[in-house]
XYZ file of N, CA and C in Angstrom:
225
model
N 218.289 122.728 156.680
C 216.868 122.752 156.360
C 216.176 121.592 157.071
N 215.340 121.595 157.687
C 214.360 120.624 158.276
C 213.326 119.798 157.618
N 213.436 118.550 157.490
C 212.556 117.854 156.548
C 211.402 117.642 157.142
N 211.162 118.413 158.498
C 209.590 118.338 158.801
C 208.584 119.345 158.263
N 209.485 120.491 157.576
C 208.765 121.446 157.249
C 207.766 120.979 156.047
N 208.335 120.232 154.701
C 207.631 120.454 153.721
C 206.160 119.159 154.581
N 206.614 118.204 155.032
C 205.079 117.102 155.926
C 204.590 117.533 156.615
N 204.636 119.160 157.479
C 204.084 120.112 157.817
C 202.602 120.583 156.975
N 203.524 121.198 155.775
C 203.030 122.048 154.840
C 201.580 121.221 154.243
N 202.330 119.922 154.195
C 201.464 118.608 153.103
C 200.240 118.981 154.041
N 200.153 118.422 155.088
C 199.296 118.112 156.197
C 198.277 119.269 156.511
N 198.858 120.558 156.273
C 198.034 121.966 156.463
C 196.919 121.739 155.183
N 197.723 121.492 154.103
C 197.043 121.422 152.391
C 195.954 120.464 152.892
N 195.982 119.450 152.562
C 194.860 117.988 153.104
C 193.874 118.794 154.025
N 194.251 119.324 155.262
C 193.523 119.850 156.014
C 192.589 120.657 155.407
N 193.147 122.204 154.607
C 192.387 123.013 154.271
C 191.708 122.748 153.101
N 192.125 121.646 152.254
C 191.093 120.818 151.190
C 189.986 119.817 151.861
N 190.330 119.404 152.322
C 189.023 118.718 153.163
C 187.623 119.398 153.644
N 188.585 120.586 154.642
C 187.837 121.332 155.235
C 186.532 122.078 154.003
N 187.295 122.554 152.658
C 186.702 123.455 151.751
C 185.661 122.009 151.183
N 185.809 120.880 151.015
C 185.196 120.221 150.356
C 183.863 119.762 151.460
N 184.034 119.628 152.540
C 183.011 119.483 153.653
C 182.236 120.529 153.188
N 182.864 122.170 153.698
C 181.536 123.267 153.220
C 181.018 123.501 152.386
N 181.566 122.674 151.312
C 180.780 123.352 149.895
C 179.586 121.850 149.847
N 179.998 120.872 150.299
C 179.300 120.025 150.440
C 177.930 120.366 151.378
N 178.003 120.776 152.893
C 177.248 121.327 153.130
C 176.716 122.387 153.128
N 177.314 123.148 152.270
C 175.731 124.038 151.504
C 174.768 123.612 150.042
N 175.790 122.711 149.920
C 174.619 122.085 148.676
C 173.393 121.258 149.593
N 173.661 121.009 150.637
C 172.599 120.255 151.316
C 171.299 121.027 151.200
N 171.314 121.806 151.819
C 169.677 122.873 152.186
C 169.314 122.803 150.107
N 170.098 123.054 149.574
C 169.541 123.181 148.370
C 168.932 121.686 147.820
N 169.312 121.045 148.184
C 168.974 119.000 147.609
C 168.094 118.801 148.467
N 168.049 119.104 149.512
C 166.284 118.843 150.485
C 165.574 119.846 150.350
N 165.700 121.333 149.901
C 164.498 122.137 149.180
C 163.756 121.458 147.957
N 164.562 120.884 147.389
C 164.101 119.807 146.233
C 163.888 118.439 146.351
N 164.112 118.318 147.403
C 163.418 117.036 147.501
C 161.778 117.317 148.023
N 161.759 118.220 148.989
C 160.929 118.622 149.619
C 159.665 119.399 148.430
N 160.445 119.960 147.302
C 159.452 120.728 146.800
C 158.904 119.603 144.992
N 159.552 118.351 145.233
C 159.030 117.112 144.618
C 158.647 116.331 144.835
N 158.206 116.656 146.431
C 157.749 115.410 147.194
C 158.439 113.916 147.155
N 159.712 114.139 147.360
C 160.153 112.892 147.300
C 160.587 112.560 148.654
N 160.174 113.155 149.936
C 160.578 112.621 150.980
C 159.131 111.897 152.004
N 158.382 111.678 150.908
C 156.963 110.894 151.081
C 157.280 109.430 150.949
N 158.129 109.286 150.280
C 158.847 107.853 150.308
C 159.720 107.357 150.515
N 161.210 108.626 150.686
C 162.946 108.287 150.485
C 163.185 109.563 151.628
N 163.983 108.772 152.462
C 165.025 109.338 153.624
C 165.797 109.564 153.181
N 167.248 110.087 154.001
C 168.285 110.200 153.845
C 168.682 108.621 153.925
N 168.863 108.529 155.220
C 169.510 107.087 155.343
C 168.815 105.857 156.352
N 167.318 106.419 155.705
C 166.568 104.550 156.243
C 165.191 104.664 154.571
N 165.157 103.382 155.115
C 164.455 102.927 153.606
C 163.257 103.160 154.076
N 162.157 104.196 153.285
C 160.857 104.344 154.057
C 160.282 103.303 152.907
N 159.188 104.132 151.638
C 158.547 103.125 151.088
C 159.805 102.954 149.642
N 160.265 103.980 149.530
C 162.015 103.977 148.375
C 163.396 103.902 149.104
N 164.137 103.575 148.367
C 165.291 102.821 148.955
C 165.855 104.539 149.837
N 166.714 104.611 150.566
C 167.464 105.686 151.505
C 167.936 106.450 149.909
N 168.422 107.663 150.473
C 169.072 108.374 149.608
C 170.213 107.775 149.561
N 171.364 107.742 150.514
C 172.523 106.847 150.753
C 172.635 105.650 150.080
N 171.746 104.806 149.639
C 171.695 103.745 148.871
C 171.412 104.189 147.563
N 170.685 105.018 146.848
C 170.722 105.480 145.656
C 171.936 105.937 145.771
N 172.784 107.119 145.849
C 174.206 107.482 146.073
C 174.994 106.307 145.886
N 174.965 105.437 146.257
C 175.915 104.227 146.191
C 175.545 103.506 145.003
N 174.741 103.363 144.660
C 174.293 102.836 143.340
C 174.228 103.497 142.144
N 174.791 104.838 142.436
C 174.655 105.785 140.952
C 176.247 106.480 140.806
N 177.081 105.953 142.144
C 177.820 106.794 142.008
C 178.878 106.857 140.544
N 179.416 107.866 139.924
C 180.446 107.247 139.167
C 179.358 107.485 137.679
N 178.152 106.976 137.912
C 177.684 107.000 136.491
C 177.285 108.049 135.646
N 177.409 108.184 134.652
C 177.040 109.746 133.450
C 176.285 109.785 133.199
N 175.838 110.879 133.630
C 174.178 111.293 133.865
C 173.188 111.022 134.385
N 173.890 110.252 135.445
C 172.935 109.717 136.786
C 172.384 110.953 137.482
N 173.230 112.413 137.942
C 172.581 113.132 138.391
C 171.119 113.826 138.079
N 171.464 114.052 136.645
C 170.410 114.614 135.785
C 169.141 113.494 135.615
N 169.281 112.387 135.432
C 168.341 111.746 135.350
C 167.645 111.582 136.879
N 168.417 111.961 137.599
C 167.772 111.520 138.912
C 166.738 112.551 139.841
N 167.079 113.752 139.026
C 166.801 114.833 139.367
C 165.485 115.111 139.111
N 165.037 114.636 137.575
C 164.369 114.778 136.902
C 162.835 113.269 137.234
């Protein structure tokens, strides 16, 4: 039996989890800038430069992890 097969296998897995977590990631995109767009919140907040509110990327980093940061943020 070849012990490259199962660090093969590992390496395919990682791959095709990554891959699935990228696309589902980018299709939530178009949906989070329809809403940003339809709350006017890109009158003040970018993605990733600070217009007159901090970047989105910097909120993200500052909320990450916390319960019920999404919902409140949304709102």
């Amino acid at each position: 039996m070849s012990t490259h097969q199962p660090r093969i296998t590992m390496k395919k897995f990682f791959l095709c989890t990554s891959l699935a977590l990228f696309a589902a990631q980018a299709w939530a995109a178009p949906d989070m800038l329809a809403l940003a767009k339809q709350k006017n919140c890109l009158a003040c907040h970018a993605v990733d430069a600070k217009i007159v509110g901090p970047a989105y990327k910097a909120v993200a980093e500052k909320y990450a992890g916390k319960p019920g940061a999404e919902q409140m943020l949304v709102n």
